[in-house]
Amino acid sequence: MSFTKLGLSKPLLQAIQEQGYTEPTPIQKQAIPIILSKKDVLAGAQTGTGKTAGFTLPLLELLGEHAQSKGKHPVRALILTPTRELATQVHESVLTYGKHLPYKSTVVFGGVGINPQIGNFRRGVDIVVATPGRLLDHIGRKTVNLSKVEFLILDEADRMLDMGFINDIKKILALLPKNRQNLLFSATFSDDIKKLADSLLNKPALIEVARRNTASELVEQLVHPVDKDKKRALLSKLIKKGDWKQVLVFTRTKHGANKLSEQLAKDGITSAAIHGNKSQGARTKALANFKAGSIRVLVATDIAARGIDIDQLPHVINFELPNVSEDYVHRIGRTGRAGSEGVAISLVCVDELQYLKDIEKLIKRKIPQERIEGFEPDPTIKPEPIKKKSNSRNRPRNKKPDARPTTSRSSVSRSSRSR
Ligand code: AMP
């Protein structure tokens, strides 16, 4: 099936062709015609499935139905995302697919100056991609008007709830016109997501595509049992022995990411850490260097890594297993994308065996284990409880995250907060 059958017009088909896409992905095949029929949509799709084009293309098509070419453009489409990185990537997609169309768009998120964003709003934009906290900040300053919004898209809604954005989302929803089309994309469907969907969506069409990294045979998953204090040496050995050139490594904490990155450097392996304490500039630079191949290893925390779009990433390493099982699925979703093969390796110490069990239960399969000679775990070591850090997901729901010391505006701190 080709894109021409989906009901998209020429400027969009041309942009798709220029991207080199020849066939819509399963989510695009399902979502595009339904969204074009103006239905609300509840879609289960992870990053890597082509979901962004799945909602951006029909959105751009529908905006053209009564496009406004003269005068100041009111905001007609609002796309909310949990993180700055995802907001940036979604906005890039809007620019890419909309390049032959006259719409103006902008992206707003915290952690960067607000004045250029205010300037963009003042000049008028049709499409806004935003993280909830910074958008609320603009709303509070009356620098954005959402009274003409026709389309609302919540991207990675599960992650937004995980990050404590539910009240921000509710405040934003209250400002939108009642008559609009709503699309909700989520990788997982917790009770909270179902509740949000019930309150937001009007007789939604349900779309679900296979969770490609659990169902897919493309991602080979492997566990190396190893003691905690030997993980770093094993990681360096694996990278060097396999001559791996582009490795994404996950740690549970920001501190752990920094420490590991420094230790790898000592082993002669170029690396950088990305997490919520790094400035936007540092994160963008690290990602660019990683994509360009000038650093071999990117060490990331879960939230910082969300939405990172790197195609055909061959190796994802869980230096530490996540305490939230769904994060495992998100993590390994970084590999084996766009039809390429990938390997997801987890270094698991005795303290993490319960996490491993929880993950295997979630993905409904046992992950093969392989002991590496010289790194076999010491059977006399007893498991110790893993210290829970005070991050968003361990925080009771509805409790506000800490404000950043640099600002008294809690909404700013929330929009820019990530691990
Ligand atoms: P997403 O799930 O939206 O993050 O997209 C994952 C990746 O798939 C992005 O790099 C897109 O550029 C790419 N992509 C989206 N649609 C297609 C398609 N129809 N054919 C090939 N690649 C695609």
mmCIF file with all atom_site columns, N, CA and C and ligand atoms in Angstrom, residues 3 16 19-25 27-28 46-55 57 86 89 93 97 155-156 307-311 334 337-338, ligand 1:
data_model
loop_
_atom_site.group_PDB
_atom_site.id
_atom_site.type_symbol
_atom_site.label_atom_id
_atom_site.label_alt_id
_atom_site.label_comp_id
_atom_site.label_asym_id
_atom_site.label_entity_id
_atom_site.label_seq_id
_atom_site.pdbx_PDB_ins_code
_atom_site.Cartn_x
_atom_site.Cartn_y
_atom_site.Cartn_z
_atom_site.occupancy
_atom_site.B_iso_or_equiv
_atom_site.pdbx_formal_charge
_atom_site.auth_seq_id
_atom_site.auth_comp_id
_atom_site.auth_asym_id
_atom_site.auth_atom_id
_atom_site.pdbx_PDB_model_num
ATOM   1   N N   . PHE A 1 3   ? 1.382  5.638  0.089  1.00 0.00 ? 3   PHE A N   1
ATOM   2   C CA  . PHE A 1 3   ? 0.821  6.813  0.757  1.00 0.00 ? 3   PHE A CA  1
ATOM   3   C C   . PHE A 1 3   ? -0.290 7.464  -0.061 1.00 0.00 ? 3   PHE A C   1
ATOM   4   N N   . ILE A 1 16  ? 6.629  13.603 1.841  1.00 0.00 ? 16  ILE A N   1
ATOM   5   C CA  . ILE A 1 16  ? 6.854  12.196 2.222  1.00 0.00 ? 16  ILE A CA  1
ATOM   6   C C   . ILE A 1 16  ? 7.882  11.570 1.271  1.00 0.00 ? 16  ILE A C   1
ATOM   7   N N   . GLN A 1 19  ? 11.292 12.600 1.966  1.00 0.00 ? 19  GLN A N   1
ATOM   8   C CA  . GLN A 1 19  ? 11.832 11.923 3.150  1.00 0.00 ? 19  GLN A CA  1
ATOM   9   C C   . GLN A 1 19  ? 12.316 10.530 2.796  1.00 0.00 ? 19  GLN A C   1
ATOM   10  N N   . GLY A 1 20  ? 11.905 10.045 1.624  1.00 0.00 ? 20  GLY A N   1
ATOM   11  C CA  . GLY A 1 20  ? 12.324 8.716  1.192  1.00 0.00 ? 20  GLY A CA  1
ATOM   12  C C   . GLY A 1 20  ? 11.407 7.603  1.697  1.00 0.00 ? 20  GLY A C   1
ATOM   13  N N   . TYR A 1 21  ? 10.241 7.956  2.253  1.00 0.00 ? 21  TYR A N   1
ATOM   14  C CA  . TYR A 1 21  ? 9.329  6.913  2.703  1.00 0.00 ? 21  TYR A CA  1
ATOM   15  C C   . TYR A 1 21  ? 8.565  6.383  1.503  1.00 0.00 ? 21  TYR A C   1
ATOM   16  N N   . THR A 1 22  ? 8.526  5.083  1.373  1.00 0.00 ? 22  THR A N   1
ATOM   17  C CA  . THR A 1 22  ? 7.802  4.519  0.236  1.00 0.00 ? 22  THR A CA  1
ATOM   18  C C   . THR A 1 22  ? 6.469  3.922  0.667  1.00 0.00 ? 22  THR A C   1
ATOM   19  N N   . GLU A 1 23  ? 6.410  3.491  1.910  1.00 0.00 ? 23  GLU A N   1
ATOM   20  C CA  . GLU A 1 23  ? 5.194  2.825  2.373  1.00 0.00 ? 23  GLU A CA  1
ATOM   21  C C   . GLU A 1 23  ? 4.828  3.305  3.775  1.00 0.00 ? 23  GLU A C   1
ATOM   22  N N   . PRO A 1 24  ? 3.528  3.503  4.032  1.00 0.00 ? 24  PRO A N   1
ATOM   23  C CA  . PRO A 1 24  ? 3.164  3.893  5.398  1.00 0.00 ? 24  PRO A CA  1
ATOM   24  C C   . PRO A 1 24  ? 3.414  2.751  6.375  1.00 0.00 ? 24  PRO A C   1
ATOM   25  N N   . THR A 1 25  ? 3.765  3.081  7.594  1.00 0.00 ? 25  THR A N   1
ATOM   26  C CA  . THR A 1 25  ? 3.938  2.053  8.630  1.00 0.00 ? 25  THR A CA  1
ATOM   27  C C   . THR A 1 25  ? 2.531  1.627  9.097  1.00 0.00 ? 25  THR A C   1
ATOM   28  N N   . ILE A 1 27  ? 0.918  1.850  11.863 1.00 0.00 ? 27  ILE A N   1
ATOM   29  C CA  . ILE A 1 27  ? 0.146  2.871  12.605 1.00 0.00 ? 27  ILE A CA  1
ATOM   30  C C   . ILE A 1 27  ? -0.321 3.974  11.642 1.00 0.00 ? 27  ILE A C   1
ATOM   31  N N   . GLN A 1 28  ? 0.521  4.304  10.675 1.00 0.00 ? 28  GLN A N   1
ATOM   32  C CA  . GLN A 1 28  ? 0.124  5.340  9.710  1.00 0.00 ? 28  GLN A CA  1
ATOM   33  C C   . GLN A 1 28  ? -1.049 4.863  8.850  1.00 0.00 ? 28  GLN A C   1
ATOM   34  N N   . GLN A 1 46  ? 4.202  3.005  20.288 1.00 0.00 ? 46  GLN A N   1
ATOM   35  C CA  . GLN A 1 46  ? 5.451  3.461  20.887 1.00 0.00 ? 46  GLN A CA  1
ATOM   36  C C   . GLN A 1 46  ? 6.226  4.319  19.915 1.00 0.00 ? 46  GLN A C   1
ATOM   37  N N   . THR A 1 47  ? 7.239  4.984  20.440 1.00 0.00 ? 47  THR A N   1
ATOM   38  C CA  . THR A 1 47  ? 8.221  5.648  19.589 1.00 0.00 ? 47  THR A CA  1
ATOM   39  C C   . THR A 1 47  ? 8.856  4.581  18.697 1.00 0.00 ? 47  THR A C   1
ATOM   40  N N   . GLY A 1 48  ? 9.116  4.937  17.464 1.00 0.00 ? 48  GLY A N   1
ATOM   41  C CA  . GLY A 1 48  ? 9.744  3.982  16.552 1.00 0.00 ? 48  GLY A CA  1
ATOM   42  C C   . GLY A 1 48  ? 8.751  3.350  15.602 1.00 0.00 ? 48  GLY A C   1
ATOM   43  N N   . THR A 1 49  ? 7.463  3.566  15.844 1.00 0.00 ? 49  THR A N   1
ATOM   44  C CA  . THR A 1 49  ? 6.446  2.966  14.980 1.00 0.00 ? 49  THR A CA  1
ATOM   45  C C   . THR A 1 49  ? 6.065  3.894  13.829 1.00 0.00 ? 49  THR A C   1
ATOM   46  N N   . GLY A 1 50  ? 6.567  5.119  13.869 1.00 0.00 ? 50  GLY A N   1
ATOM   47  C CA  . GLY A 1 50  ? 6.173  6.106  12.863 1.00 0.00 ? 50  GLY A CA  1
ATOM   48  C C   . GLY A 1 50  ? 4.921  6.865  13.289 1.00 0.00 ? 50  GLY A C   1
ATOM   49  N N   . LYS A 1 51  ? 4.670  6.884  14.600 1.00 0.00 ? 51  LYS A N   1
ATOM   50  C CA  . LYS A 1 51  ? 3.440  7.516  15.107 1.00 0.00 ? 51  LYS A CA  1
ATOM   51  C C   . LYS A 1 51  ? 3.424  9.015  14.862 1.00 0.00 ? 51  LYS A C   1
ATOM   52  N N   . THR A 1 52  ? 4.593  9.651  14.893 1.00 0.00 ? 52  THR A N   1
ATOM   53  C CA  . THR A 1 52  ? 4.603  11.111 14.745 1.00 0.00 ? 52  THR A CA  1
ATOM   54  C C   . THR A 1 52  ? 4.043  11.518 13.385 1.00 0.00 ? 52  THR A C   1
ATOM   55  N N   . ALA A 1 53  ? 4.530  10.856 12.331 1.00 0.00 ? 53  ALA A N   1
ATOM   56  C CA  . ALA A 1 53  ? 3.960  11.136 11.006 1.00 0.00 ? 53  ALA A CA  1
ATOM   57  C C   . ALA A 1 53  ? 2.500  10.701 10.973 1.00 0.00 ? 53  ALA A C   1
ATOM   58  N N   . GLY A 1 54  ? 2.172  9.671  11.751 1.00 0.00 ? 54  GLY A N   1
ATOM   59  C CA  . GLY A 1 54  ? 0.802  9.155  11.809 1.00 0.00 ? 54  GLY A CA  1
ATOM   60  C C   . GLY A 1 54  ? -0.205 10.205 12.257 1.00 0.00 ? 54  GLY A C   1
ATOM   61  N N   . PHE A 1 55  ? 0.212  11.128 13.118 1.00 0.00 ? 55  PHE A N   1
ATOM   62  C CA  . PHE A 1 55  ? -0.735 12.196 13.461 1.00 0.00 ? 55  PHE A CA  1
ATOM   63  C C   . PHE A 1 55  ? -0.410 13.521 12.790 1.00 0.00 ? 55  PHE A C   1
ATOM   64  N N   . LEU A 1 57  ? 0.815  14.133 9.684  1.00 0.00 ? 57  LEU A N   1
ATOM   65  C CA  . LEU A 1 57  ? 0.370  14.225 8.277  1.00 0.00 ? 57  LEU A CA  1
ATOM   66  C C   . LEU A 1 57  ? -1.128 14.536 8.183  1.00 0.00 ? 57  LEU A C   1
ATOM   67  N N   . LEU A 1 86  ? 11.311 15.338 22.988 1.00 0.00 ? 86  LEU A N   1
ATOM   68  C CA  . LEU A 1 86  ? 10.214 14.869 22.145 1.00 0.00 ? 86  LEU A CA  1
ATOM   69  C C   . LEU A 1 86  ? 9.527  16.060 21.478 1.00 0.00 ? 86  LEU A C   1
ATOM   70  N N   . GLN A 1 89  ? 11.535 17.037 18.545 1.00 0.00 ? 89  GLN A N   1
ATOM   71  C CA  . GLN A 1 89  ? 11.431 16.101 17.424 1.00 0.00 ? 89  GLN A CA  1
ATOM   72  C C   . GLN A 1 89  ? 10.081 16.172 16.731 1.00 0.00 ? 89  GLN A C   1
ATOM   73  N N   . SER A 1 93  ? 9.259  17.200 12.836 1.00 0.00 ? 93  SER A N   1
ATOM   74  C CA  . SER A 1 93  ? 8.373  16.475 11.910 1.00 0.00 ? 93  SER A CA  1
ATOM   75  C C   . SER A 1 93  ? 7.348  17.418 11.292 1.00 0.00 ? 93  SER A C   1
ATOM   76  N N   . TYR A 1 97  ? 7.240  17.625 7.309  1.00 0.00 ? 97  TYR A N   1
ATOM   77  C CA  . TYR A 1 97  ? 6.083  17.213 6.506  1.00 0.00 ? 97  TYR A CA  1
ATOM   78  C C   . TYR A 1 97  ? 5.291  18.414 5.997  1.00 0.00 ? 97  TYR A C   1
ATOM   79  N N   . ASP A 1 155 ? 0.816  13.478 23.039 1.00 0.00 ? 155 ASP A N   1
ATOM   80  C CA  . ASP A 1 155 ? 1.775  12.472 22.582 1.00 0.00 ? 155 ASP A CA  1
ATOM   81  C C   . ASP A 1 155 ? 2.482  11.884 23.804 1.00 0.00 ? 155 ASP A C   1
ATOM   82  N N   . GLU A 1 156 ? 2.630  10.571 23.820 1.00 0.00 ? 156 GLU A N   1
ATOM   83  C CA  . GLU A 1 156 ? 3.227  9.875  24.968 1.00 0.00 ? 156 GLU A CA  1
ATOM   84  C C   . GLU A 1 156 ? 2.525  10.297 26.260 1.00 0.00 ? 156 GLU A C   1
ATOM   85  N N   . GLY A 1 307 ? 12.117 9.764  23.603 1.00 0.00 ? 307 GLY A N   1
ATOM   86  C CA  . GLY A 1 307 ? 11.914 10.492 22.366 1.00 0.00 ? 307 GLY A CA  1
ATOM   87  C C   . GLY A 1 307 ? 13.176 10.708 21.567 1.00 0.00 ? 307 GLY A C   1
ATOM   88  N N   . ILE A 1 308 ? 14.320 10.278 22.088 1.00 0.00 ? 308 ILE A N   1
ATOM   89  C CA  . ILE A 1 308 ? 15.529 10.434 21.276 1.00 0.00 ? 308 ILE A CA  1
ATOM   90  C C   . ILE A 1 308 ? 15.338 9.634  19.999 1.00 0.00 ? 308 ILE A C   1
ATOM   91  N N   . ASP A 1 309 ? 15.505 10.287 18.899 1.00 0.00 ? 309 ASP A N   1
ATOM   92  C CA  . ASP A 1 309 ? 15.243 9.607  17.649 1.00 0.00 ? 309 ASP A CA  1
ATOM   93  C C   . ASP A 1 309 ? 16.562 9.312  16.949 1.00 0.00 ? 309 ASP A C   1
ATOM   94  N N   . ILE A 1 310 ? 17.034 8.104  17.136 1.00 0.00 ? 310 ILE A N   1
ATOM   95  C CA  . ILE A 1 310 ? 18.250 7.706  16.452 1.00 0.00 ? 310 ILE A CA  1
ATOM   96  C C   . ILE A 1 310 ? 17.901 6.408  15.750 1.00 0.00 ? 310 ILE A C   1
ATOM   97  N N   . ASP A 1 311 ? 17.921 6.463  14.446 1.00 0.00 ? 311 ASP A N   1
ATOM   98  C CA  . ASP A 1 311 ? 17.535 5.278  13.699 1.00 0.00 ? 311 ASP A CA  1
ATOM   99  C C   . ASP A 1 311 ? 18.645 4.234  13.723 1.00 0.00 ? 311 ASP A C   1
ATOM   100 N N   . ARG A 1 334 ? 14.760 1.706  21.578 1.00 0.00 ? 334 ARG A N   1
ATOM   101 C CA  . ARG A 1 334 ? 15.774 2.539  20.902 1.00 0.00 ? 334 ARG A CA  1
ATOM   102 C C   . ARG A 1 334 ? 16.552 1.745  19.870 1.00 0.00 ? 334 ARG A C   1
ATOM   103 N N   . ARG A 1 337 ? 15.270 -0.268 15.147 1.00 0.00 ? 337 ARG A N   1
ATOM   104 C CA  . ARG A 1 337 ? 14.228 0.560  14.560 1.00 0.00 ? 337 ARG A CA  1
ATOM   105 C C   . ARG A 1 337 ? 14.321 0.547  13.054 1.00 0.00 ? 337 ARG A C   1
ATOM   106 N N   . ALA A 1 338 ? 13.210 0.943  12.440 1.00 0.00 ? 338 ALA A N   1
ATOM   107 C CA  . ALA A 1 338 ? 13.133 1.071  10.990 1.00 0.00 ? 338 ALA A CA  1
ATOM   108 C C   . ALA A 1 338 ? 13.663 -0.171 10.293 1.00 0.00 ? 338 ALA A C   1
HETATM 109 P P1  . AMP B 2 .   ? 8.342  7.826  15.405 1.00 0.00 ? 1   AMP B P1  1
HETATM 110 O O1  . AMP B 2 .   ? 7.703  6.564  15.863 1.00 0.00 ? 1   AMP B O1  1
HETATM 111 O O2  . AMP B 2 .   ? 7.342  8.845  15.004 1.00 0.00 ? 1   AMP B O2  1
HETATM 112 O O3  . AMP B 2 .   ? 9.319  8.340  16.417 1.00 0.00 ? 1   AMP B O3  1
HETATM 113 O O4  . AMP B 2 .   ? 9.174  7.520  14.064 1.00 0.00 ? 1   AMP B O4  1
HETATM 114 C C1  . AMP B 2 .   ? 10.281 6.671  14.050 1.00 0.00 ? 1   AMP B C1  1
HETATM 115 C C2  . AMP B 2 .   ? 11.148 6.847  12.826 1.00 0.00 ? 1   AMP B C2  1
HETATM 116 O O5  . AMP B 2 .   ? 10.544 6.278  11.688 1.00 0.00 ? 1   AMP B O5  1
HETATM 117 C C3  . AMP B 2 .   ? 11.459 8.292  12.461 1.00 0.00 ? 1   AMP B C3  1
HETATM 118 O O6  . AMP B 2 .   ? 12.838 8.391  12.265 1.00 0.00 ? 1   AMP B O6  1
HETATM 119 C C4  . AMP B 2 .   ? 10.746 8.523  11.162 1.00 0.00 ? 1   AMP B C4  1
HETATM 120 O O7  . AMP B 2 .   ? 11.496 9.406  10.339 1.00 0.00 ? 1   AMP B O7  1
HETATM 121 C C5  . AMP B 2 .   ? 10.679 7.134  10.563 1.00 0.00 ? 1   AMP B C5  1
HETATM 122 N N1  . AMP B 2 .   ? 9.490  6.925  9.717  1.00 0.00 ? 1   AMP B N1  1
HETATM 123 C C6  . AMP B 2 .   ? 8.243  7.407  9.930  1.00 0.00 ? 1   AMP B C6  1
HETATM 124 N N2  . AMP B 2 .   ? 7.396  6.978  8.962  1.00 0.00 ? 1   AMP B N2  1
HETATM 125 C C7  . AMP B 2 .   ? 8.121  6.207  8.126  1.00 0.00 ? 1   AMP B C7  1
HETATM 126 C C8  . AMP B 2 .   ? 7.798  5.473  6.923  1.00 0.00 ? 1   AMP B C8  1
HETATM 127 N N3  . AMP B 2 .   ? 6.567  5.455  6.439  1.00 0.00 ? 1   AMP B N3  1
HETATM 128 N N4  . AMP B 2 .   ? 8.793  4.813  6.319  1.00 0.00 ? 1   AMP B N4  1
HETATM 129 C C9  . AMP B 2 .   ? 10.049 4.830  6.844  1.00 0.00 ? 1   AMP B C9  1
HETATM 130 N N5  . AMP B 2 .   ? 10.422 5.487  7.967  1.00 0.00 ? 1   AMP B N5  1
HETATM 131 C C10 . AMP B 2 .   ? 9.468  6.157  8.603  1.00 0.00 ? 1   AMP B C10 1
#
